[in-house]
Every structure is written in C-alpha cells, then in structure tokens.
mmCIF file of C-alpha atoms in Angstrom:
data_model
loop_
_atom_site.group_PDB
_atom_site.id
_atom_site.type_symbol
_atom_site.label_atom_id
_atom_site.label_comp_id
_atom_site.label_asym_id
_atom_site.label_seq_id
_atom_site.Cartn_x
_atom_site.Cartn_y
_atom_site.Cartn_z
ATOM 1 C CA GLN A 91 26.785 16.078 -52.678
ATOM 2 C CA GLN A 92 27.877 13.514 -50.120
ATOM 3 C CA PRO A 93 31.049 14.657 -48.379
ATOM 4 C CA VAL A 94 34.097 12.463 -48.694
ATOM 5 C CA GLN A 95 35.799 11.292 -45.533
ATOM 6 C CA SER A 96 39.351 10.071 -45.240
ATOM 7 C CA PRO A 97 40.741 7.771 -44.129
ATOM 8 C CA GLN A 98 38.036 5.106 -44.276
ATOM 9 C CA ALA A 99 39.499 3.346 -41.266
ATOM 10 C CA VAL A 100 42.362 3.810 -38.858
ATOM 11 C CA ILE A 101 43.855 1.754 -36.057
ATOM 12 C CA LEU A 102 45.762 3.488 -33.290
ATOM 13 C CA ARG A 103 47.333 2.609 -30.006
ATOM 14 C CA GLU A 104 46.064 4.372 -26.929
ATOM 15 C CA GLY A 105 47.721 7.763 -26.589
ATOM 16 C CA GLU A 106 48.341 8.298 -30.306
ATOM 17 C CA ASP A 107 46.806 11.120 -32.338
ATOM 18 C CA ALA A 108 44.442 10.908 -35.304
ATOM 19 C CA VAL A 109 43.118 13.261 -37.934
ATOM 20 C CA ILE A 110 39.922 12.622 -39.877
ATOM 21 C CA ASN A 111 39.223 14.723 -42.928
ATOM 22 C CA CYS A 112 35.943 15.670 -44.546
ATOM 23 C CA SER A 113 35.740 17.407 -47.895
ATOM 24 C CA SER A 114 32.907 18.569 -50.100
ATOM 25 C CA SER A 115 32.606 19.476 -53.746
ATOM 26 C CA LYS A 116 29.937 22.047 -52.846
ATOM 27 C CA ALA A 117 30.003 25.219 -50.779
ATOM 28 C CA LEU A 118 29.248 24.607 -47.139
ATOM 29 C CA TYR A 119 27.200 26.449 -44.553
ATOM 30 C CA SER A 120 28.103 24.217 -41.657
ATOM 31 C CA VAL A 121 29.917 21.015 -40.789
ATOM 32 C CA HIS A 122 28.728 18.561 -38.146
ATOM 33 C CA TRP A 123 30.695 15.801 -36.461
ATOM 34 C CA TYR A 124 29.153 12.731 -34.828
ATOM 35 C CA ARG A 125 30.511 9.555 -33.280
ATOM 36 C CA GLN A 126 28.699 6.236 -33.359
ATOM 37 C CA LYS A 127 29.537 3.270 -31.178
ATOM 38 C CA HIS A 128 28.729 -0.158 -32.568
ATOM 39 C CA GLY A 129 24.992 -0.865 -32.362
ATOM 40 C CA GLU A 130 24.196 2.553 -30.923
ATOM 41 C CA ALA A 131 22.855 5.822 -32.262
ATOM 42 C CA PRO A 132 25.227 8.573 -33.393
ATOM 43 C CA VAL A 133 26.131 11.093 -30.738
ATOM 44 C CA PHE A 134 26.774 14.744 -31.483
ATOM 45 C CA LEU A 135 30.337 16.001 -31.065
ATOM 46 C CA MET A 136 30.339 19.511 -32.486
ATOM 47 C CA ILE A 137 29.125 21.908 -35.162
ATOM 48 C CA LEU A 138 31.270 24.402 -37.013
ATOM 49 C CA LEU A 139 29.237 27.247 -38.427
ATOM 50 C CA LYS A 140 31.781 29.678 -39.706
ATOM 51 C CA GLY A 141 34.702 29.417 -42.021
ATOM 52 C CA GLY A 142 37.889 29.411 -40.031
ATOM 53 C CA GLU A 143 36.097 28.297 -36.901
ATOM 54 C CA GLN A 144 37.819 25.881 -34.599
ATOM 55 C CA LYS A 145 36.253 24.125 -31.672
ATOM 56 C CA GLY A 146 37.491 21.876 -28.936
ATOM 57 C CA HIS A 147 35.832 19.232 -26.845
ATOM 58 C CA GLU A 148 38.244 17.802 -24.273
ATOM 59 C CA LYS A 149 40.919 16.221 -26.480
ATOM 60 C CA ILE A 150 38.751 16.286 -29.592
ATOM 61 C CA SER A 151 38.784 19.409 -31.727
ATOM 62 C CA ALA A 152 37.871 20.381 -35.249
ATOM 63 C CA SER A 153 38.528 23.050 -37.836
ATOM 64 C CA PHE A 154 36.509 24.305 -40.773
ATOM 65 C CA ASN A 155 38.170 25.728 -43.870
ATOM 66 C CA GLU A 156 35.297 27.324 -45.742
ATOM 67 C CA LYS A 157 37.347 28.238 -48.805
ATOM 68 C CA LYS A 158 38.658 24.717 -49.222
ATOM 69 C CA GLN A 159 35.224 23.309 -48.380
ATOM 70 C CA GLN A 160 36.690 20.928 -45.872
ATOM 71 C CA SER A 161 36.839 20.161 -42.192
ATOM 72 C CA SER A 162 39.198 18.114 -40.067
ATOM 73 C CA LEU A 163 38.595 16.372 -36.750
ATOM 74 C CA TYR A 164 41.590 16.043 -34.442
ATOM 75 C CA LEU A 165 41.791 13.421 -31.715
ATOM 76 C CA THR A 166 44.801 13.853 -29.478
ATOM 77 C CA ALA A 167 46.168 11.341 -26.973
ATOM 78 C CA SER A 168 43.406 8.951 -27.972
ATOM 79 C CA GLN A 169 41.606 6.909 -25.347
ATOM 80 C CA LEU A 170 39.947 3.514 -25.668
ATOM 81 C CA SER A 171 36.570 5.254 -25.425
ATOM 82 C CA TYR A 172 37.271 7.099 -28.678
ATOM 83 C CA SER A 173 36.758 3.922 -30.686
ATOM 84 C CA GLY A 174 33.807 4.061 -33.041
ATOM 85 C CA THR A 175 32.769 5.416 -36.393
ATOM 86 C CA TYR A 176 33.053 9.139 -36.959
ATOM 87 C CA PHE A 177 30.706 10.840 -39.373
ATOM 88 C CA CYS A 178 30.968 14.295 -40.781
ATOM 89 C CA GLY A 179 27.829 15.907 -42.056
ATOM 90 C CA THR A 180 27.530 18.962 -44.241
ATOM 91 C CA VAL A 181 24.775 21.493 -44.785
ATOM 92 C CA PRO A 182 24.863 23.632 -47.930
ATOM 93 C CA PRO A 183 24.141 27.362 -47.802
ATOM 94 C CA LEU A 184 20.510 28.490 -47.855
ATOM 95 C CA ASP A 185 19.263 25.130 -46.601
ATOM 96 C CA ARG A 186 16.520 26.123 -44.174
ATOM 97 C CA ASP A 187 15.593 22.601 -43.242
ATOM 98 C CA ASP A 188 18.887 21.655 -41.619
ATOM 99 C CA LYS A 189 19.249 18.621 -43.802
ATOM 100 C CA ILE A 190 22.597 17.097 -43.019
ATOM 101 C CA ILE A 191 24.263 15.049 -45.714
ATOM 102 C CA PHE A 192 26.519 12.560 -43.964
ATOM 103 C CA GLY A 193 29.723 11.052 -45.244
ATOM 104 C CA LYS A 194 30.293 7.305 -45.208
ATOM 105 C CA GLY A 195 32.161 7.468 -41.939
ATOM 106 C CA THR A 196 35.658 6.762 -40.654
ATOM 107 C CA ARG A 197 36.096 3.717 -38.434
ATOM 108 C CA LEU A 198 38.501 4.335 -35.600
ATOM 109 C CA HIS A 199 39.807 1.482 -33.479
ATOM 110 C CA ILE A 200 41.973 2.196 -30.454
ATOM 111 C CA LEU A 201 44.168 -0.595 -29.166
ATOM 112 C CA PRO A 202 45.351 -0.739 -25.549
ATOM 113 C CA SER B 630 14.951 18.050 -21.035
ATOM 114 C CA GLN B 631 14.265 16.619 -24.445
ATOM 115 C CA THR B 632 14.041 12.910 -25.156
ATOM 116 C CA ILE B 633 13.370 10.920 -28.279
ATOM 117 C CA HIS B 634 11.788 7.487 -28.345
ATOM 118 C CA GLN B 635 11.672 4.868 -31.046
ATOM 119 C CA TRP B 636 9.931 1.533 -31.148
ATOM 120 C CA PRO B 637 10.220 -1.263 -31.593
ATOM 121 C CA ALA B 638 13.908 -1.716 -30.862
ATOM 122 C CA THR B 639 14.205 -4.767 -33.088
ATOM 123 C CA LEU B 640 11.916 -6.219 -35.708
ATOM 124 C CA VAL B 641 12.005 -9.270 -37.962
ATOM 125 C CA GLN B 642 9.517 -9.190 -40.811
ATOM 126 C CA PRO B 643 8.956 -11.383 -43.881
ATOM 127 C CA VAL B 644 9.282 -9.992 -47.386
ATOM 128 C CA GLY B 645 6.009 -8.448 -48.533
ATOM 129 C CA SER B 646 4.731 -7.652 -45.054
ATOM 130 C CA PRO B 647 3.831 -4.109 -43.953
ATOM 131 C CA LEU B 648 5.945 -1.933 -41.695
ATOM 132 C CA SER B 649 5.255 0.779 -39.162
ATOM 133 C CA LEU B 650 7.998 2.379 -37.082
ATOM 134 C CA GLU B 651 7.167 5.132 -34.651
ATOM 135 C CA CYS B 652 9.218 7.975 -33.264
ATOM 136 C CA THR B 653 8.131 10.490 -30.632
ATOM 137 C CA VAL B 654 9.918 13.469 -29.154
ATOM 138 C CA GLU B 655 9.319 14.959 -25.731
ATOM 139 C CA GLY B 656 10.303 18.283 -24.246
ATOM 140 C CA THR B 657 10.367 20.428 -27.372
ATOM 141 C CA SER B 658 7.905 22.025 -29.761
ATOM 142 C CA ASN B 659 7.864 22.176 -33.547
ATOM 143 C CA PRO B 660 11.034 20.191 -34.067
ATOM 144 C CA ASN B 661 12.401 19.242 -37.460
ATOM 145 C CA LEU B 662 12.156 15.479 -37.687
ATOM 146 C CA TYR B 663 14.223 13.053 -39.764
ATOM 147 C CA TRP B 664 14.298 9.365 -40.695
ATOM 148 C CA TYR B 665 17.639 7.812 -41.586
ATOM 149 C CA ARG B 666 18.577 4.315 -42.635
ATOM 150 C CA GLN B 667 21.924 2.730 -42.033
ATOM 151 C CA ALA B 668 22.789 -0.504 -43.815
ATOM 152 C CA ALA B 669 25.269 -2.803 -42.085
ATOM 153 C CA GLY B 670 28.661 -1.082 -41.953
ATOM 154 C CA ARG B 671 27.457 1.801 -44.059
ATOM 155 C CA GLY B 672 26.779 5.495 -43.624
ATOM 156 C CA LEU B 673 23.638 7.369 -42.710
ATOM 157 C CA GLN B 674 21.157 7.737 -45.537
ATOM 158 C CA LEU B 675 18.511 10.431 -45.095
ATOM 159 C CA LEU B 676 15.110 9.034 -46.072
ATOM 160 C CA PHE B 677 12.569 11.677 -45.025
ATOM 161 C CA TYR B 678 12.453 14.935 -43.162
ATOM 162 C CA SER B 679 9.624 17.059 -41.860
ATOM 163 C CA VAL B 680 9.473 20.696 -40.804
ATOM 164 C CA GLY B 681 5.881 20.545 -39.535
ATOM 165 C CA ILE B 682 2.696 18.535 -39.196
ATOM 166 C CA GLY B 683 1.756 16.956 -42.507
ATOM 167 C CA GLN B 684 4.880 18.320 -44.220
ATOM 168 C CA ILE B 685 7.056 15.494 -45.480
ATOM 169 C CA SER B 686 9.925 15.626 -47.918
ATOM 170 C CA SER B 687 11.391 12.498 -49.434
ATOM 171 C CA GLU B 688 15.066 12.279 -50.198
ATOM 172 C CA VAL B 689 15.292 8.855 -51.767
ATOM 173 C CA PRO B 690 12.707 7.094 -53.981
ATOM 174 C CA GLN B 691 11.755 3.785 -52.421
ATOM 175 C CA ASN B 692 8.811 1.773 -51.186
ATOM 176 C CA LEU B 693 8.786 3.610 -47.867
ATOM 177 C CA SER B 694 6.614 6.508 -46.770
ATOM 178 C CA ALA B 695 6.522 8.794 -43.772
ATOM 179 C CA SER B 696 3.829 10.706 -41.949
ATOM 180 C CA ARG B 697 3.712 13.275 -39.188
ATOM 181 C CA PRO B 698 0.237 13.193 -37.681
ATOM 182 C CA GLN B 699 1.236 15.212 -34.621
ATOM 183 C CA ASP B 700 3.884 17.811 -33.902
ATOM 184 C CA ARG B 701 6.190 15.397 -32.108
ATOM 185 C CA GLN B 702 5.323 12.125 -33.797
ATOM 186 C CA PHE B 703 6.967 10.762 -36.908
ATOM 187 C CA ILE B 704 6.008 7.450 -38.486
ATOM 188 C CA LEU B 705 7.826 5.418 -41.121
ATOM 189 C CA SER B 706 5.734 2.938 -43.088
ATOM 190 C CA SER B 707 5.810 0.466 -45.911
ATOM 191 C CA LYS B 708 3.042 -1.521 -47.540
ATOM 192 C CA LYS B 709 5.339 -4.323 -48.715
ATOM 193 C CA LEU B 710 8.839 -4.807 -47.386
ATOM 194 C CA LEU B 711 11.755 -5.793 -49.588
ATOM 195 C CA LEU B 712 14.914 -7.617 -48.544
ATOM 196 C CA SER B 713 16.829 -4.407 -49.271
ATOM 197 C CA ASP B 714 14.813 -2.607 -46.590
ATOM 198 C CA SER B 715 16.808 -4.352 -43.866
ATOM 199 C CA GLY B 716 18.904 -1.995 -41.795
ATOM 200 C CA PHE B 717 19.140 0.221 -38.754
ATOM 201 C CA TYR B 718 16.486 2.940 -38.811
ATOM 202 C CA LEU B 719 17.192 6.090 -36.896
ATOM 203 C CA CYS B 720 14.863 8.933 -36.103
ATOM 204 C CA ALA B 721 16.325 12.314 -35.241
ATOM 205 C CA TRP B 722 15.107 15.774 -34.330
ATOM 206 C CA SER B 723 16.634 19.211 -34.470
ATOM 207 C CA GLY B 724 15.671 22.571 -33.075
ATOM 208 C CA LEU B 725 17.131 26.036 -33.267
ATOM 209 C CA SER B 726 20.659 24.903 -32.450
ATOM 210 C CA TYR B 727 21.065 22.920 -35.721
ATOM 211 C CA GLN B 728 22.284 19.950 -33.701
ATOM 212 C CA GLN B 729 20.519 16.700 -34.483
ATOM 213 C CA TYR B 730 19.570 14.339 -31.683
ATOM 214 C CA PHE B 731 19.169 10.702 -32.598
ATOM 215 C CA GLY B 732 16.834 8.150 -31.125
ATOM 216 C CA PRO B 733 18.001 4.664 -30.066
ATOM 217 C CA GLY B 734 17.098 3.177 -33.446
ATOM 218 C CA THR B 735 15.156 0.184 -34.738
ATOM 219 C CA ARG B 736 17.032 -2.766 -36.174
ATOM 220 C CA LEU B 737 14.895 -4.222 -38.974
ATOM 221 C CA THR B 738 15.622 -7.579 -40.553
ATOM 222 C CA VAL B 739 13.561 -8.568 -43.574
ATOM 223 C CA THR B 740 13.612 -12.319 -44.181
#
C-alpha cells in the first residue's frame, strides 16, 4: 500500500527544475505532499483531493491523475531553500480516519 | 491558533528501560492524533492513530503502546525498549481539513 516515489534522490543547481513522482497500486482518495528539512518535522505543502486537480504554491505545484493513481510535484526555478526530503502521502477511498500512508521520500539537494 | 507540543526533545535510554513520550495539542477540539516513527534516513512509519479519547488503532505490531487519556493528549509508551526502537518520533494531528500538522519530534536513542 505504500506509494512509490521516484527518483529517490536528485541534485540540482539553483534555478533548475525538478519533478518528483508518486504512484500507488491502489485507488486514491487524496494525495498529500510534505517537505522535511534535516532534523526537523515535516511541513505541509499541499493536498490534492480530486482527480485532475492541480495546485500551485509559489514555484511549487502538483498534479493528481486519479486514473493513473499517481501524483507529481513540480519545483520550478529551484531555490536553495527547497533542499530537503519530499514525502508524498496517500489516502485510500473510504478511509474516514485520514490515515496517510507515506512514501519513502525523495531527497532533493540544491547546489548554489 | 493551533500548536502541538512534544517532549522530551531528545532522549537516551538503555535497552530494557521503559519509555513515555507525550504529545499535546492546543487550540483545537477532537483532533485525530497520530504517532509516527522515522528511522535514520528513512520514511515516516505510522505507529498509532486515534480518533477520540480511549480510541487507539495500531498499525504496526511492536513493543510500543499508545494511550489518549484526554482529548488533546497522546502518549506513546513502552515497557522495555529495544535497540530497534531508536528513531525520530513524531506526533501529528489533523482536523476537518485533512492536513496533518506535525510536532517538533523526539529523537530517541536506545543504547
């Protein structure tokens, strides 16, 4: 049930773009994206609740393809502050307890 | 505004000793509460979640237990710690918005 994230790690130079993918073998109700800085707690980025939904947050956006059971996180013109580990989390349909199953994370390192 | 507290921030315990980690939430009522564990360089593993006082669901069989004695208090316990219990323990809460808010975490080292 754990979603699969790809790539596992990526190194970029400041200003470059990145795409992080999250796919599930099960049907999805929602997809959550979080970022975690080293030694800190994860911080919420966005939730996608509907198939086909896209959301943006400054230069970070995401899409949710319900049919393909996958989501992608897009980071454009990356900044040094974007470094960290990105987790996607999925919630299956009919889950009333909001239990998020997190992927193993994608480590993103931005070089100056 | 809502805040979530966890303590202690760091803890070093010998194998076989007991454990008690506490999490409290302020500024919201009847939250869903969660305990996660994160091993070094690994993902977030859901350990327990609670939808109300005294209601605990376990996701992973282990030597840990959880309790929710009050609406906004969530406690993680163990009678005898194992080396494999080392990790970063995170408490989180969620409300009607589905978004989960994480506490600052407790870094546990079992020696």
